[in-house]
XYZ file of C-alpha atoms in Angstrom:
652
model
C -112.318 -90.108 -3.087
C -114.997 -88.149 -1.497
C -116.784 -85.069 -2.519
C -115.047 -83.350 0.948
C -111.816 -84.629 -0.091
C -111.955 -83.100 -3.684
C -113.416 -79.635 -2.415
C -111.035 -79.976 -0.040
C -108.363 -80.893 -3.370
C -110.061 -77.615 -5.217
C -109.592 -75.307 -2.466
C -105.824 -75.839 -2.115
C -105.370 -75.824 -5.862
C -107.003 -72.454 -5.995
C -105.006 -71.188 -2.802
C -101.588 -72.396 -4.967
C -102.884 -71.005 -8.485
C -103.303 -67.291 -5.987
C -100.531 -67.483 -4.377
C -98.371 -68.507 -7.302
C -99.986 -65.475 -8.920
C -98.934 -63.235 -6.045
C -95.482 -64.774 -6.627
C -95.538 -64.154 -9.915
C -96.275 -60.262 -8.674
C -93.601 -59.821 -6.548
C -90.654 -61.618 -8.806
C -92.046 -59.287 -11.386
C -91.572 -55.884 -8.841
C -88.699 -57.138 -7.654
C -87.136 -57.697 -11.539
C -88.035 -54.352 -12.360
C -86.352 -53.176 -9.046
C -83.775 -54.713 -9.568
C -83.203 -53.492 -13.129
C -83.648 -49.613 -11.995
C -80.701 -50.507 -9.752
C -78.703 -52.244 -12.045
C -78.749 -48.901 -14.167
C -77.835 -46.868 -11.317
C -75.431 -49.093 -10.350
C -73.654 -48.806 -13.775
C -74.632 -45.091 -14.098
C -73.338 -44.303 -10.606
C -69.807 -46.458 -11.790
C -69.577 -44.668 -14.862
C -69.750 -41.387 -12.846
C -67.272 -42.855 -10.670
C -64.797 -43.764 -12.841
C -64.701 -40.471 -14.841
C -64.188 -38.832 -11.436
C -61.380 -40.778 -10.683
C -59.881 -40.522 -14.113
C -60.303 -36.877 -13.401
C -58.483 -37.265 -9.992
C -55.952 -39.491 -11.718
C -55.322 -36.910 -14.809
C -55.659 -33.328 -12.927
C -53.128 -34.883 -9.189
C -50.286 -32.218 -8.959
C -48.387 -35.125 -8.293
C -46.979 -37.643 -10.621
C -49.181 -40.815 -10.513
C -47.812 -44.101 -11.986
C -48.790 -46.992 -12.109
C -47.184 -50.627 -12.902
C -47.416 -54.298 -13.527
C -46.048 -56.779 -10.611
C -43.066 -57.002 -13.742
C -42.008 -53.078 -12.952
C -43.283 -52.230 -17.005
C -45.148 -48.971 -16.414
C -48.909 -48.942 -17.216
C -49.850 -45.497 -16.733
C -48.522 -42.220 -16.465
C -50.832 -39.029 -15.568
C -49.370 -35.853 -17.254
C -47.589 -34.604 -14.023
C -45.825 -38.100 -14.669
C -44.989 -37.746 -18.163
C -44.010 -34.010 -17.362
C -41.820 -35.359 -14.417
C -40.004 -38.201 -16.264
C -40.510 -36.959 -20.032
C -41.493 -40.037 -21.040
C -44.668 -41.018 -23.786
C -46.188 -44.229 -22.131
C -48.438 -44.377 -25.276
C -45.333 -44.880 -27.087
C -42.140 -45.643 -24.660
C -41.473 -48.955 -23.203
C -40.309 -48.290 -19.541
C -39.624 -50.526 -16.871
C -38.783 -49.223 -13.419
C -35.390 -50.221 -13.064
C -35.099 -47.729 -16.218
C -35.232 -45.675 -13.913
C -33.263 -45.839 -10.595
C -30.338 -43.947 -10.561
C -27.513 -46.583 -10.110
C -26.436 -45.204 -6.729
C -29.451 -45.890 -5.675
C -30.058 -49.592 -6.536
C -29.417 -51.047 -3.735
C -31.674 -48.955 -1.144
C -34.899 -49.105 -4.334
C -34.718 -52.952 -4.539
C -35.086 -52.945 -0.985
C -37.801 -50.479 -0.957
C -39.475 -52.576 -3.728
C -39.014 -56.051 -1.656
C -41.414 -54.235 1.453
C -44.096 -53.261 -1.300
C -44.086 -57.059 -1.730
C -43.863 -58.157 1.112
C -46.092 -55.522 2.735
C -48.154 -54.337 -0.104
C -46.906 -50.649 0.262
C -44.023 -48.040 1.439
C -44.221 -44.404 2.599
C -41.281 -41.699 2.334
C -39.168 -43.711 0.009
C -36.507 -40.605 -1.426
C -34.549 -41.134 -3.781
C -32.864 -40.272 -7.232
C -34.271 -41.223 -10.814
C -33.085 -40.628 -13.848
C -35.510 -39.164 -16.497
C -35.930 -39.974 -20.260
C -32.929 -36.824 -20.740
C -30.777 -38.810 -18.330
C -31.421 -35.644 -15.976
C -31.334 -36.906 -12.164
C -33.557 -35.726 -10.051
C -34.834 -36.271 -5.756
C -38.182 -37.588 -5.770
C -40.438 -38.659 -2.859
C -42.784 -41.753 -3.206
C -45.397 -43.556 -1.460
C -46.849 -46.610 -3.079
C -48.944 -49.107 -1.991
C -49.798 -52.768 -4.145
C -53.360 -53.239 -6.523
C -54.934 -56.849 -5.780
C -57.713 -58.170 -7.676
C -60.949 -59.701 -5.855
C -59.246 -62.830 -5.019
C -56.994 -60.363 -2.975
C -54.032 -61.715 -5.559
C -51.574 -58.603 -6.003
C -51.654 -57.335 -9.910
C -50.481 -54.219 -10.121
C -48.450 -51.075 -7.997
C -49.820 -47.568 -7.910
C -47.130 -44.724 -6.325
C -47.569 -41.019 -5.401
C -44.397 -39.117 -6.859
C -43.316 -35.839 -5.601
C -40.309 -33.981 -6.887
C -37.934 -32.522 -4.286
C -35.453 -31.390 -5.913
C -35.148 -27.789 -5.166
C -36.342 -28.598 -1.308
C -33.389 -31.103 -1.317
C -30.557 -28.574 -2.866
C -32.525 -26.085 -0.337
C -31.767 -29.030 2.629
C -28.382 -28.983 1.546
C -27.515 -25.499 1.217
C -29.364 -24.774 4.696
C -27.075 -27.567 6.507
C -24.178 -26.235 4.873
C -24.677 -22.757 5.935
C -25.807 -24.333 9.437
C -22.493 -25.868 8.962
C -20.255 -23.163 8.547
C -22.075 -21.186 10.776
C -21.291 -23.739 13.576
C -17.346 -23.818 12.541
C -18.048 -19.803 12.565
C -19.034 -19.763 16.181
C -16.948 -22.572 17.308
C -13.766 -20.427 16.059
C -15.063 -16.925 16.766
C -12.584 -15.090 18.820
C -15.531 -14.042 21.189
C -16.766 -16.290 23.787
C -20.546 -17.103 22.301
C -23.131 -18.615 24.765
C -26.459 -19.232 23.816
C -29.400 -20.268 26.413
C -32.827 -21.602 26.174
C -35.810 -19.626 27.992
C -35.249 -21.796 30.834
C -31.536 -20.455 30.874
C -29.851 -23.745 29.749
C -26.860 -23.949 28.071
C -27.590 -24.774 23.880
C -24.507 -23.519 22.682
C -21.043 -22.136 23.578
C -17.957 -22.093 21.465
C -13.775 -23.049 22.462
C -13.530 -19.093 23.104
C -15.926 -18.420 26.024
C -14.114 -22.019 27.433
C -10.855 -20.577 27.199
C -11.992 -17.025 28.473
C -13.262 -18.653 31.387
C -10.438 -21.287 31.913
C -13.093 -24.063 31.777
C -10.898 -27.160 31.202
C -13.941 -29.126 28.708
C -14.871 -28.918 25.201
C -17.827 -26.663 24.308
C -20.309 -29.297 23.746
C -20.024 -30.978 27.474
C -22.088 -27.910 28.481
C -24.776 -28.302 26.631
C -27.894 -28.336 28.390
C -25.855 -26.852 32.121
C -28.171 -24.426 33.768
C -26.479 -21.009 33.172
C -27.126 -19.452 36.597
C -25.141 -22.255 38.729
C -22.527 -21.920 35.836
C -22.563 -17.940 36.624
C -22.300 -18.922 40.722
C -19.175 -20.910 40.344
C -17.315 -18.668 37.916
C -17.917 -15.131 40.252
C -14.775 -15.693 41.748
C -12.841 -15.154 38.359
C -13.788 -11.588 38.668
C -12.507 -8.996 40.927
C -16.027 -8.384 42.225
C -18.025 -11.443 42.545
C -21.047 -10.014 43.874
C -21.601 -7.272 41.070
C -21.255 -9.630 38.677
C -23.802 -11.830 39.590
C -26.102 -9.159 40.297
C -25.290 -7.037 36.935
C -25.900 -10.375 35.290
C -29.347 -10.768 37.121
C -30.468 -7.215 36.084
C -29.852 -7.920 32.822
C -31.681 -10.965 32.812
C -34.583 -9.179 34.400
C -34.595 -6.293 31.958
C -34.561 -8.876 28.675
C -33.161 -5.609 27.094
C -30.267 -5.327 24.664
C -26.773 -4.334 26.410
C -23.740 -3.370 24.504
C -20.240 -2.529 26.082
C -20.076 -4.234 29.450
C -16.828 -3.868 31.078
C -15.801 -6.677 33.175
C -12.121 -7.280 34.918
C -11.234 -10.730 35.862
C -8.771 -11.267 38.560
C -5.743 -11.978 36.359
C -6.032 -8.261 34.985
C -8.116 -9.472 32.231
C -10.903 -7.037 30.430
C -14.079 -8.665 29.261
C -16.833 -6.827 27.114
C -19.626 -8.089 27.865
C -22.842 -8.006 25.522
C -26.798 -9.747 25.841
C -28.955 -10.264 23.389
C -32.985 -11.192 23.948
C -33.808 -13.707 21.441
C -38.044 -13.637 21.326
C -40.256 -15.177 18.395
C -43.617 -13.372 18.271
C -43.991 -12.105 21.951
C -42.331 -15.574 23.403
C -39.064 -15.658 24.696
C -37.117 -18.060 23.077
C -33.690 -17.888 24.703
C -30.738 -15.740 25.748
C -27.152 -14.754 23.745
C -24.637 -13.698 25.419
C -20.930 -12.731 23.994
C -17.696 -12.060 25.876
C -14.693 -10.646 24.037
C -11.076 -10.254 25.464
C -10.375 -6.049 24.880
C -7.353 -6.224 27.659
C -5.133 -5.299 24.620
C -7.693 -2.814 22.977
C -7.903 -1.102 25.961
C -3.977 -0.854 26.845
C -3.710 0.325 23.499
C -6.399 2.865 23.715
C -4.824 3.846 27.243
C -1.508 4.077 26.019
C -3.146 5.770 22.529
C -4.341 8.783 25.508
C -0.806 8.755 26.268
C 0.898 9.281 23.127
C -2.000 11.566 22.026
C -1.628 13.854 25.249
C 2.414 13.600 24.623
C 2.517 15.068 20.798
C -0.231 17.160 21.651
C 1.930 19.056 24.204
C 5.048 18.511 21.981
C 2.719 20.209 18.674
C 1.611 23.309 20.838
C 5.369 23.919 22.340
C 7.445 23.343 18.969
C 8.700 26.564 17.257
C 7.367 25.598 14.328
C 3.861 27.162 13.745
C 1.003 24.287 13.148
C -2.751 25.068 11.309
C -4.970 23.196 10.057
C -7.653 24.468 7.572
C -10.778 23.095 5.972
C -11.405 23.067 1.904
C -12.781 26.263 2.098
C -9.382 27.744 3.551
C -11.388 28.466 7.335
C -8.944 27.813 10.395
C -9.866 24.954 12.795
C -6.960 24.829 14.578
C -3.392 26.591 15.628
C -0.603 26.115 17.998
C 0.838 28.511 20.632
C 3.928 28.979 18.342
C 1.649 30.324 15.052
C -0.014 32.319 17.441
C 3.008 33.753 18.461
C 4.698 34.303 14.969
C 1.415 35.621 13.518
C 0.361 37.864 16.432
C -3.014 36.765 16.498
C -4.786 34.948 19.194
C -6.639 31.433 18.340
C -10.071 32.943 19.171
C -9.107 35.671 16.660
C -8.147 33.407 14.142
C -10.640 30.338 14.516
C -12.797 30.298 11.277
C -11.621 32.521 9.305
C -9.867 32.467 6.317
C -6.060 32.362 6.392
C -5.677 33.521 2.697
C -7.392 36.589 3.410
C -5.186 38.057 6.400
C -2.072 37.601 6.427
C -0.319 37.314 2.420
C 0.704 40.203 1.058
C 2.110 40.739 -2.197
C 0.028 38.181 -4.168
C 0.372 35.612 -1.740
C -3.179 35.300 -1.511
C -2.966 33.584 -5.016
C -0.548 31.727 -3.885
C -2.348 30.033 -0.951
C -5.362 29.475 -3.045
C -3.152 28.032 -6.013
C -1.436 25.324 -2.791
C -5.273 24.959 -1.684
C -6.432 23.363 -4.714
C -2.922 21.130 -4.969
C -3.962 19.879 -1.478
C -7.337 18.890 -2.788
C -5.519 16.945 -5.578
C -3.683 15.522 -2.806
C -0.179 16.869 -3.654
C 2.394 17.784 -0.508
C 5.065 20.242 -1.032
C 6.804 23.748 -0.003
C 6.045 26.859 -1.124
C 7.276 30.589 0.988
C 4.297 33.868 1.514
C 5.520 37.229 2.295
C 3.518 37.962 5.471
C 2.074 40.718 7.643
C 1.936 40.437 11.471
C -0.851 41.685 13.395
C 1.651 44.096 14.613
C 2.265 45.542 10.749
C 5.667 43.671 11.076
C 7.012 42.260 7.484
C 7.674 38.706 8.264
C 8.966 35.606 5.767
C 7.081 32.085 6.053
C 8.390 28.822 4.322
C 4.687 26.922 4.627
C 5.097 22.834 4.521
C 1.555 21.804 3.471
C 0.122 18.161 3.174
C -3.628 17.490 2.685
C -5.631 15.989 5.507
C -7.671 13.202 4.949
C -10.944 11.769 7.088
C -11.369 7.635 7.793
C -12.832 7.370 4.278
C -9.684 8.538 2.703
C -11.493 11.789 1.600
C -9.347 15.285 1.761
C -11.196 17.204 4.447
C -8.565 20.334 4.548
C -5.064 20.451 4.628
C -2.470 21.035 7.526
C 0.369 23.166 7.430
C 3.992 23.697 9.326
C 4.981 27.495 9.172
C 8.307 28.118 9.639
C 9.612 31.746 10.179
C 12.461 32.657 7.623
C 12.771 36.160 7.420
C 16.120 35.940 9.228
C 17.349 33.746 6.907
C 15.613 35.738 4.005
C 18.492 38.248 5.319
C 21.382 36.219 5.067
C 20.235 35.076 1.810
C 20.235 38.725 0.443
C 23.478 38.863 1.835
C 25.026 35.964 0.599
C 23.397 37.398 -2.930
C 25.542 40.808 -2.306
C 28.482 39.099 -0.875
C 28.694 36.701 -4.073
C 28.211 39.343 -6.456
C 30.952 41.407 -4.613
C 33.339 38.199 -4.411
C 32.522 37.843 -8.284
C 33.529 41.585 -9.035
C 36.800 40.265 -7.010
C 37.756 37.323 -9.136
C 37.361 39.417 -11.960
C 39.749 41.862 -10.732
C 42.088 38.821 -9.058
C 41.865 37.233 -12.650
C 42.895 41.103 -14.428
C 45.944 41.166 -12.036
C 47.026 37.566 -12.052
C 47.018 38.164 -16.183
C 48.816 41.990 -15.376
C 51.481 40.275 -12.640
C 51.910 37.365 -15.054
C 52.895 39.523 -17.503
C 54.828 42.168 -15.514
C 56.884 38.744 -14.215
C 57.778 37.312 -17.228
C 59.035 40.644 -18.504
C 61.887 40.953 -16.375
C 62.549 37.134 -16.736
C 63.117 37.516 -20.371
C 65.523 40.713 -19.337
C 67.942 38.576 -17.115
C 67.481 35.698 -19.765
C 69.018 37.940 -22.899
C 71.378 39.497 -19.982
C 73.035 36.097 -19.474
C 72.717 35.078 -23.555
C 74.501 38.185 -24.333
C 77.170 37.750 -21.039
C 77.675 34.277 -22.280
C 78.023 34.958 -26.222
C 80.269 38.649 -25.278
C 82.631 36.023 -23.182
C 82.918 33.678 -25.408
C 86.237 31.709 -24.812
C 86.895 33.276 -21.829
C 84.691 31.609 -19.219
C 86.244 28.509 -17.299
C 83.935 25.218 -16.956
C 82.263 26.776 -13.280
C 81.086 30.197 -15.097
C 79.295 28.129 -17.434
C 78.175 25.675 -15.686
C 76.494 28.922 -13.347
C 75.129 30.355 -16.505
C 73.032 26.692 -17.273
C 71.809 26.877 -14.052
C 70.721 30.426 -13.890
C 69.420 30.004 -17.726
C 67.083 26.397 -16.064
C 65.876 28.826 -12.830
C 64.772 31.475 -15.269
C 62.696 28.561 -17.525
C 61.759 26.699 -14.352
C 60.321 30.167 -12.719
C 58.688 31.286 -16.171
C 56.559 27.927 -16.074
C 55.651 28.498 -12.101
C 54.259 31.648 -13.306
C 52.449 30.569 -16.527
C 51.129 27.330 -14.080
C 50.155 29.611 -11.189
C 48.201 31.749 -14.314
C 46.581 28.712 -15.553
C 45.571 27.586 -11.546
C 43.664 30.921 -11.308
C 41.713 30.510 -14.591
C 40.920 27.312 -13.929
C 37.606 28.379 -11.715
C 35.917 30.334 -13.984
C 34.100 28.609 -16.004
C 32.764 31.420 -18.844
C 33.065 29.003 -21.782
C 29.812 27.453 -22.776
C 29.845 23.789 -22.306
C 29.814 21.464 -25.697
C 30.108 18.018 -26.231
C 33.459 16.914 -26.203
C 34.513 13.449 -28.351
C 37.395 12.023 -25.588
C 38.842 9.917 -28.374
C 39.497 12.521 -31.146
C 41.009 14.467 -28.050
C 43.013 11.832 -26.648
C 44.571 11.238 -29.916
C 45.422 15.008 -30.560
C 46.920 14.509 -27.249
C 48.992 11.547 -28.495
C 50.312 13.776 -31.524
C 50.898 16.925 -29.459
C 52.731 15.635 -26.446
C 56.430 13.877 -26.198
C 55.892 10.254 -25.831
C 58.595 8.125 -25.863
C 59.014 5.255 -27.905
C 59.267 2.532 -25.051
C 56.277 3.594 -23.659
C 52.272 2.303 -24.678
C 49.076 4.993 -24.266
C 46.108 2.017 -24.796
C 42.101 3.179 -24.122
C 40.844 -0.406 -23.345
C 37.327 0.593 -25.061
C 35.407 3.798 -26.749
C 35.471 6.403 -24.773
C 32.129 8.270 -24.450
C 30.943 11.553 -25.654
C 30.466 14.273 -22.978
C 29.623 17.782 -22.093
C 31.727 19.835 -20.190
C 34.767 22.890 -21.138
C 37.025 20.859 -24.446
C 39.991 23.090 -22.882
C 40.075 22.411 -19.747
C 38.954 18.598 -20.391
C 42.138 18.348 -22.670
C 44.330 20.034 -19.883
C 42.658 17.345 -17.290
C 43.741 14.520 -19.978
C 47.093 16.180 -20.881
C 48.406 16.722 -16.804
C 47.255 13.141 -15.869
C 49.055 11.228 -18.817
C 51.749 13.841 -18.886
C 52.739 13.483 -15.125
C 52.211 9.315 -15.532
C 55.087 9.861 -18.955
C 57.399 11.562 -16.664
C 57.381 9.204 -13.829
C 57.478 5.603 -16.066
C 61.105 4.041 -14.578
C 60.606 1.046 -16.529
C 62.005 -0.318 -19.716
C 58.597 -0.755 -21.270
C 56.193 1.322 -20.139
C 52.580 1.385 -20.057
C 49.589 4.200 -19.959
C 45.833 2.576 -19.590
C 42.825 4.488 -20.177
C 39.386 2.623 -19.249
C 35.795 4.448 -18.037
C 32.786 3.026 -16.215
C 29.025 4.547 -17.144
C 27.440 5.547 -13.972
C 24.059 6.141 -13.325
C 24.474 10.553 -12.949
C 28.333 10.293 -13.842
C 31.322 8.245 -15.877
C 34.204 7.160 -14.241
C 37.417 7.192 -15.700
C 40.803 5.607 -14.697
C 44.441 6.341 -15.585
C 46.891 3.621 -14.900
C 50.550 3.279 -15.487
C 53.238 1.344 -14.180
C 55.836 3.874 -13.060
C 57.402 4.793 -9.743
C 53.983 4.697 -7.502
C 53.583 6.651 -5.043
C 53.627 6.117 -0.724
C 49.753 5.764 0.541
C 50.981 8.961 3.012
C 51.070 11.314 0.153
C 48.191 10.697 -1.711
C 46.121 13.420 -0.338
C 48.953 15.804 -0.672
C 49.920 15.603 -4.250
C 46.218 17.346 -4.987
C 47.499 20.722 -3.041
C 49.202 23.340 -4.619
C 53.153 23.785 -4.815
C 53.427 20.033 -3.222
C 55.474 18.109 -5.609
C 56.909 14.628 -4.078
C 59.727 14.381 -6.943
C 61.859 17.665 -6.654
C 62.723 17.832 -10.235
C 63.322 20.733 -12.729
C 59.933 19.708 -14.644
C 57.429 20.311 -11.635
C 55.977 23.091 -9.999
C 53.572 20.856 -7.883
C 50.628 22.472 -9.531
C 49.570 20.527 -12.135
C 47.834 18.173 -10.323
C 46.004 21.056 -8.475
C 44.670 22.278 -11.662
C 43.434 18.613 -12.698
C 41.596 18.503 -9.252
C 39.684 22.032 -10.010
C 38.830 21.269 -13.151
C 36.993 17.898 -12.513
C 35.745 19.848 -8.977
C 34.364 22.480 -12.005
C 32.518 19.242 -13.955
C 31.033 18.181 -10.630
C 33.306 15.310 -10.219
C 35.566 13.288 -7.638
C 39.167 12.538 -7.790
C 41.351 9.786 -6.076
C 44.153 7.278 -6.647
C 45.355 3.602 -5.743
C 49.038 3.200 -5.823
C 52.127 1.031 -4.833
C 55.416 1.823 -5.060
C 57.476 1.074 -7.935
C 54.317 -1.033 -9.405
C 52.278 2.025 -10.619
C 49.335 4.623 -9.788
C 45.986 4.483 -10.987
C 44.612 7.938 -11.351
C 40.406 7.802 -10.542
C 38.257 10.675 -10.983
C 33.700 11.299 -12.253
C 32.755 13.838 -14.657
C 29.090 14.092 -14.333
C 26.882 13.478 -17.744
């Protein structure tokens, strides 16, 4: 080898040795380079991954995250809070879960984060560790590893609860508000700013004799709807152009009146809908008052009618305020009182026309009315003339809409005239009293000054008979017996006729009376014979009334039935009814009866249907004044020769 060849040898060795040096170098720079970086690198992670454990810990959100299996692997604390569940400590597996309505729409939702490797807006209910169920929105998407192989499942979940119960209660209400307007008895249409139909109900259809249902004209354009039903009303044109000026305006209206052709009345009303400053649509509603305003017509009608009856009656009409102030009269009070309505108009009836304390009176009734309380009361009063004057007052409180007493109203009536009478009738009954006591004195005197000369002609004909003794033929006699039964027959007309006039006066004070100890004093005092039965078919009651004249009531009724009994075993039945104000007693026998023509009759004085020597036709004259005296009634039921029933009330 040649000296050339080994500098040649030596030159390239050095150029090697320098540049493996200068390799040597930059390996070195590049190590240490690439050692500052691999500390960033791990720095920078480390700062990374506490930020995202952050992120992870402090989401408002629940954050969960699970194995391809469904085991949860993490829970942040909005998770734990959410589903109450210690992942530290509880075992839980998705399916744990799923509320079990909702099975079948989750495994479905889980089968696209398979097959997709996520899902958005999955709702749904869970149940948490309390078995509480709750709405919850979720999007998840699927964790691969870096051979892209799918090892885990992160979601986002959102309770929504209270926005879903919100959802729900909003649709019902938008719900029933729909059914509301559908069934409102006002025609409702609602239009966009454009003025298309968005809503009308069956009302405004029906109003307008449109033969669809409400939701076919939906989206119509209102003003060709408005062209083709102008001819429903009785003026075409001024509907249409009202209509327009409204719509021009955008201003509330209230009260339209429209009349359709068929005599229909429609009240029309608008409504501007605007959100901000932007118009957002149009409501219109159209309600039938044909019948409100007949009535309200026909209300006029009546009002005008008892308005002119009120101010032409005779009775006198006013109508004050709480504080007693007049706010109205009628022509006839201003005629009884004098005074003229201007004259009278606010002030204060108490104060001008009572005299005599009436003003205490009025103000006594004033406070009444307040209470509410209605009645009658009568005012001496003075006339603007001075004239003395008598007024029975009929006063009722008046009342406003709110049920509150406002004043009172009241109907004067002008009784002086009968104020007259009354002291009239007062001096005529205390005159025609003075004259039943005297009528009483001489019925007593004539009874008395009768029976004297009675007795006279009855010792006369003892002392004829007894002085002729022997010498009298069979005819004598037989005129002395009948003389000697006229005497005893006229003697007990006059003693009746006595006992008719007392009857009336009723100066005994009224006890109680025990009916059964007096019915059987009546049993032992009067002549019953033995084939005839006096039966009282129950207790009879305790009442109060005049013991004599109830016992002569009792002893004429079963006295009269034992002297008309024609049968061989007679019978006297005693029963009595409690009434509500009155008892009602009944006397039955089974004697001779009596004809239906006569039973008014018996009850008048002298009429007696059986002409015999025992009756003067009076007794049952006295039993009808003395149950007239006890406020009673009096009547029979009889056929003839089956028996009378004897009625008649005592009150309590």
């Amino acid at each position: 080898m040649s000296q050339d060849q080994i500098d040649i040898l030596k030159r390239a060795l050095e150029r090697e040795k320098k540049a493996r040096k200068a390799a040597e170098k930059i390996l070195e720079e590049k190590s240490r380079e690439l050692y500052f970086t691999s500390q960033k690198l791990e720095n920078l992670l480390d700062e990374k991954s506490s930020q995202l454990e952050g992120v992870f810990e402090n989401i408002v959100d629940a954050y969960v995250v699970m194995d391809i299996q469904g085991d949860i692997i993490k829970f942040n604390e909005a998770a734990t809070r959410l589903f109450g569940y210690d992942i530290g400590r509880d075992n839980v597996n998705v399916k744990d879960l799923v509320f079990k309505d909702d099975h079948e729409y989750a495994m479905a939702s889980f089968m696209q984060l398979h097959t997709q490797g996520f899902f958005k807006d999955y709702e749904a209910r869970i149940y948490t560790k309390s078995k509480e169920v709750k709405w919850v929105h979720i999007n998840a998407s699927v964790v691969y590893d870096k051979d892209k192989k799918p090892i885990a499942a992160q979601g986002i979940v959102r309770d929504i609860t209270a926005e879903r119960a919100s959802e729900e209660k909003l649709i019902e209400s938008e719900n029933r508000l729909a059914t509301l307007v559908l069934n409102l008895d006002s025609g409702i249409i609602l239009e966009d700013e454009n003025r298309n139909i968005v809503l009308t109900n069956k009302k405004f259809c029906e109003l307008f004799n449109i033969d669809a249902e409400p939701s076919d004209l939906f989206g119509m354009d209102c003003t060709d709807a408005s062209e083709q039903n102008k001819l429903l009303f009785k003026n075409p044109e001024a509907f249409i152009q009202r209509m327009d000026e409204i719509d021009s305006a955008k201003k509330v209206v209230i009260g339209d009146e429209l009349e359709m052709v068929d005599g229909k009345i429609l009240e029309r009303n608008y409504m501007p809908i605007t959100i901000g400053k932007k118009s957002k649509g149009f409501l219109w509603t159209f309600t039938d008052v044909t019948l409100k305003r007949t009535y309200r017509k026909s209300l006029e009608v009546q009002k005008q009618k008892y308005y002119s009856i009120i101010a032409n009656m005779h009775l006198g009409l006013v109508e004050v305020n709480n504080h007693d102030e007049i706010l109205m009269i009628n022509h006839s009070f201003s005629e009884m009182s004098g005074y003229s309505e201007e004259e009278l108009l606010g002030k204060k009836a108490g104060e001008i026309f009572p005299i005599e304390g009436g003003s205490e009176i009025i103000a006594i009734e004033n406070e009444k009315r307040k209470n509410g309380e209605s009645n009658s009361y009568e005012i001496k009063i003075e006339t603007k003339q001075g004239e003395v004057r008598y007024w029975l007052i009929s006063g009722a409180p008046n009342y406003d809409i709110n049920g509150h007493v406002v004043g009172s109203i009241g109907v004067h009536l002008d009784i002086t005239n009968l104020k007259a009478l009354e002291l009239q009738k007062e001096k005529l009954l205390l005159k025609l009293e003075k004259s039943n006591d005297e009528l009483q004195e001489y019925a007593h005197i004539v009874s008395h000054d009768l029976k004297s000369p009675l007795r006279s002609i009855d010792a006369l004909v003892s002392w004829l008979k007894e002085d002729n003794k022997g010498k009298l033929d069979a005819t004598s006699l037989k005129n002395f017996e009948l003389i000697e039964a006229t005497l005893e027959k006229m003697e007990q007309l006059i003693s009746d006729v006595l006992d008719y006039s007392s009857v009336g006066t009723d100066t005994t004070v009224k006890a109680d009376v025990d009916l059964n100890k007096m019915l059987q004093d009546l049993t032992t005092i009067l002549y019953i014979p033995d084939h005839i039965k006096i039966t009282a078919l129950q207790q009879l009651p305790i009442i109060k009334g005049d013991a004599t004249k109830l016992q002569q009531l009792f002893q004429n009724l079963i006295s009269n039935a034992v002297k008309f009994i024609d049968k061989e075993k007679g019978s006297i039945t005693i029963d009595f009814e409690d009434l509500k104000s009155h008892y009602k007693f009944s006397i039955q026998d089974n004697g001779i009866g009596i004809e239906k023509q006569f039973h008014d009759k018996i009850f008048k004085i002298f009429h007696a249907l059986n002409k015999s020597k025992d009756s003067t036709g009076i007794g049952l004259s006295i039993v009808k004044k003395i149950v007239d005296l006890h406020e009673g009634q009096i009547w029979l039921e009889s056929q003839p020769n089956i028996g009378t029933t004897f009625y008649f009330t005592l009150k309590k």
